[in-house]
Amino acid sequence: MKILVVDDDKDIVELLSIYIKNEGYEVEKAYDGKEAITKLNTNPDVSLMILDIMMPHMDGIDVIKEVRKDSQIPVLMLSAKTGDLDKIQGLIQGADDYVTKPFNPLEVMARVKSLLRRSQHSVTNDVPDILEVGPLIIKKDSHEVETVDGKSIQLTALEFGILHLLASHPNRVFSADDIFERVWQQESVVSAKTVMVHVSHLRDKIEDATNGEKVIQTVWGVGYKIEAH
């Protein structure tokens, strides 16, 4: 597997590259947003991108916007900013997870491994290969989601994981902590805002494709569910 590391701080790129190679992955490096796009276009076998936000020429948020036009590659965002709004903005644009600088490289690698597991083995529980939920058809093996009238919905691996988790347990309410631990496959630490942003983004995509149908429901103070029809 190949991982693209993007940061204008060359020391950070080199540090992460050492840890990535020690885990047996290949590394591609980029030092600004425009170079990152070029690297992705010339290396279609990149499995995950570690992306800094604050960079010259093209910042990380714009890179995510560009990447999400035609790719659902997992993106782990690095941020020197500590404000929740900055993290939420990145997640809304399509990042899958974030780590705040200064970081522990071991934590970064734990997040990388989790995202790669999600992208390759998003759903392993014993449920039908194809689920029909309201206006949606969810295909487990191919990670495809489409409407009943054939419109494809492009989801990230984490968005697909959330949707499949809720759809495969109709009427069951999952808390943000439950969703984070099952879908991210990590212990919940600061999961509530992260899950909220991903659910919001997922809802937007579903509603855009279904003329506004509310598939995922919020149970205030408890969590999220999909009702059986």
PDB file of N, CA and C in Angstrom, residues 4 14 21 23 25 27 32 37 52 70-71 77 81 85 100 102 118-119 127 130 141 153 175 206 208 210 213:
ATOM      1  N   LEU A   4       0.317   8.880   0.746  1.00  0.00           N
ATOM      2  CA  LEU A   4       0.819  10.201   0.355  1.00  0.00           C
ATOM      3  C   LEU A   4       0.829  11.110   1.579  1.00  0.00           C
ATOM      4  N   GLU A  14       9.319  13.987   6.660  1.00  0.00           N
ATOM      5  CA  GLU A  14      10.354  12.966   6.838  1.00  0.00           C
ATOM      6  C   GLU A  14      10.078  12.105   8.069  1.00  0.00           C
ATOM      7  N   LYS A  21       7.105   3.829   6.628  1.00  0.00           N
ATOM      8  CA  LYS A  21       7.942   2.765   6.047  1.00  0.00           C
ATOM      9  C   LYS A  21       8.178   1.637   7.048  1.00  0.00           C
ATOM     10  N   GLU A  23       6.126   0.511   9.044  1.00  0.00           N
ATOM     11  CA  GLU A  23       4.919  -0.322   9.063  1.00  0.00           C
ATOM     12  C   GLU A  23       4.748  -1.102   7.761  1.00  0.00           C
ATOM     13  N   TYR A  25       4.561   0.223   4.588  1.00  0.00           N
ATOM     14  CA  TYR A  25       3.887   0.922   3.503  1.00  0.00           C
ATOM     15  C   TYR A  25       4.901   1.688   2.653  1.00  0.00           C
ATOM     16  N   VAL A  27       5.753   5.233   0.499  1.00  0.00           N
ATOM     17  CA  VAL A  27       5.475   6.642   0.773  1.00  0.00           C
ATOM     18  C   VAL A  27       5.647   7.481  -0.490  1.00  0.00           C
ATOM     19  N   ASP A  32       3.150  20.939  -0.931  1.00  0.00           N
ATOM     20  CA  ASP A  32       2.087  21.940  -1.011  1.00  0.00           C
ATOM     21  C   ASP A  32       0.881  21.290  -1.678  1.00  0.00           C
ATOM     22  N   ILE A  37      -2.081  17.290  -5.495  1.00  0.00           N
ATOM     23  CA  ILE A  37      -3.014  16.917  -6.564  1.00  0.00           C
ATOM     24  C   ILE A  37      -2.271  16.225  -7.696  1.00  0.00           C
ATOM     25  N   ASP A  52      -1.840  18.177   5.539  1.00  0.00           N
ATOM     26  CA  ASP A  52      -1.809  19.374   6.377  1.00  0.00           C
ATOM     27  C   ASP A  52      -2.826  20.386   5.855  1.00  0.00           C
ATOM     28  N   ASP A  70     -13.774  13.349  -7.486  1.00  0.00           N
ATOM     29  CA  ASP A  70     -13.753  12.069  -8.198  1.00  0.00           C
ATOM     30  C   ASP A  70     -13.064  10.949  -7.420  1.00  0.00           C
ATOM     31  N   SER A  71     -12.802  11.144  -6.133  1.00  0.00           N
ATOM     32  CA  SER A  71     -12.130  10.097  -5.364  1.00  0.00           C
ATOM     33  C   SER A  71     -12.654  10.069  -3.935  1.00  0.00           C
ATOM     34  N   MET A  77      -6.395  14.394   8.247  1.00  0.00           N
ATOM     35  CA  MET A  77      -6.040  15.808   8.224  1.00  0.00           C
ATOM     36  C   MET A  77      -5.126  16.148   9.404  1.00  0.00           C
ATOM     37  N   LYS A  81      -4.119  24.209  13.907  1.00  0.00           N
ATOM     38  CA  LYS A  81      -5.179  24.971  14.549  1.00  0.00           C
ATOM     39  C   LYS A  81      -5.892  24.078  15.555  1.00  0.00           C
ATOM     40  N   LEU A  85     -13.950  24.640  15.015  1.00  0.00           N
ATOM     41  CA  LEU A  85     -14.518  25.048  13.728  1.00  0.00           C
ATOM     42  C   LEU A  85     -13.597  24.673  12.578  1.00  0.00           C
ATOM     43  N   THR A 100      -4.349  16.792  15.664  1.00  0.00           N
ATOM     44  CA  THR A 100      -3.897  18.158  15.906  1.00  0.00           C
ATOM     45  C   THR A 100      -2.408  18.171  16.245  1.00  0.00           C
ATOM     46  N   PRO A 102       0.936  19.734  18.020  1.00  0.00           N
ATOM     47  CA  PRO A 102       1.939  18.675  17.806  1.00  0.00           C
ATOM     48  C   PRO A 102       1.330  17.308  18.089  1.00  0.00           C
ATOM     49  N   ARG A 118     -10.973   0.523   7.523  1.00  0.00           N
ATOM     50  CA  ARG A 118     -12.335   0.927   7.167  1.00  0.00           C
ATOM     51  C   ARG A 118     -12.522   0.917   5.653  1.00  0.00           C
ATOM     52  N   SER A 119     -11.525   1.378   4.915  1.00  0.00           N
ATOM     53  CA  SER A 119     -11.683   1.492   3.464  1.00  0.00           C
ATOM     54  C   SER A 119     -11.677   0.134   2.780  1.00  0.00           C
ATOM     55  N   VAL A 127     -24.955  -9.549   7.811  1.00  0.00           N
ATOM     56  CA  VAL A 127     -26.185  -8.945   7.300  1.00  0.00           C
ATOM     57  C   VAL A 127     -26.223  -9.208   5.809  1.00  0.00           C
ATOM     58  N   ILE A 130     -27.065  -6.969   0.248  1.00  0.00           N
ATOM     59  CA  ILE A 130     -27.771  -5.784  -0.245  1.00  0.00           C
ATOM     60  C   ILE A 130     -28.887  -5.434   0.733  1.00  0.00           C
ATOM     61  N   ASP A 141     -20.744  -5.499  -0.297  1.00  0.00           N
ATOM     62  CA  ASP A 141     -19.473  -5.968  -0.842  1.00  0.00           C
ATOM     63  C   ASP A 141     -18.778  -4.933  -1.717  1.00  0.00           C
ATOM     64  N   ILE A 153     -24.792   7.398  -5.186  1.00  0.00           N
ATOM     65  CA  ILE A 153     -24.402   8.332  -4.133  1.00  0.00           C
ATOM     66  C   ILE A 153     -22.970   8.011  -3.727  1.00  0.00           C
ATOM     67  N   SER A 175     -25.520   5.737  19.909  1.00  0.00           N
ATOM     68  CA  SER A 175     -24.922   6.990  20.373  1.00  0.00           C
ATOM     69  C   SER A 175     -23.708   7.331  19.515  1.00  0.00           C
ATOM     70  N   ILE A 206     -27.462  12.154   0.970  1.00  0.00           N
ATOM     71  CA  ILE A 206     -28.684  11.366   0.772  1.00  0.00           C
ATOM     72  C   ILE A 206     -29.839  12.270   0.349  1.00  0.00           C
ATOM     73  N   ASP A 208     -29.715  15.205  -1.090  1.00  0.00           N
ATOM     74  CA  ASP A 208     -29.496  15.729  -2.441  1.00  0.00           C
ATOM     75  C   ASP A 208     -29.922  14.725  -3.503  1.00  0.00           C
ATOM     76  N   THR A 210     -32.188  12.255  -3.073  1.00  0.00           N
ATOM     77  CA  THR A 210     -33.538  11.708  -2.899  1.00  0.00           C
ATOM     78  C   THR A 210     -34.609  12.786  -2.765  1.00  0.00           C
ATOM     79  N   GLU A 213     -35.400  13.438   1.214  1.00  0.00           N
ATOM     80  CA  GLU A 213     -35.908  12.432   2.153  1.00  0.00           C
ATOM     81  C   GLU A 213     -35.003  12.319   3.376  1.00  0.00           C
TER      82      GLU A 213
END
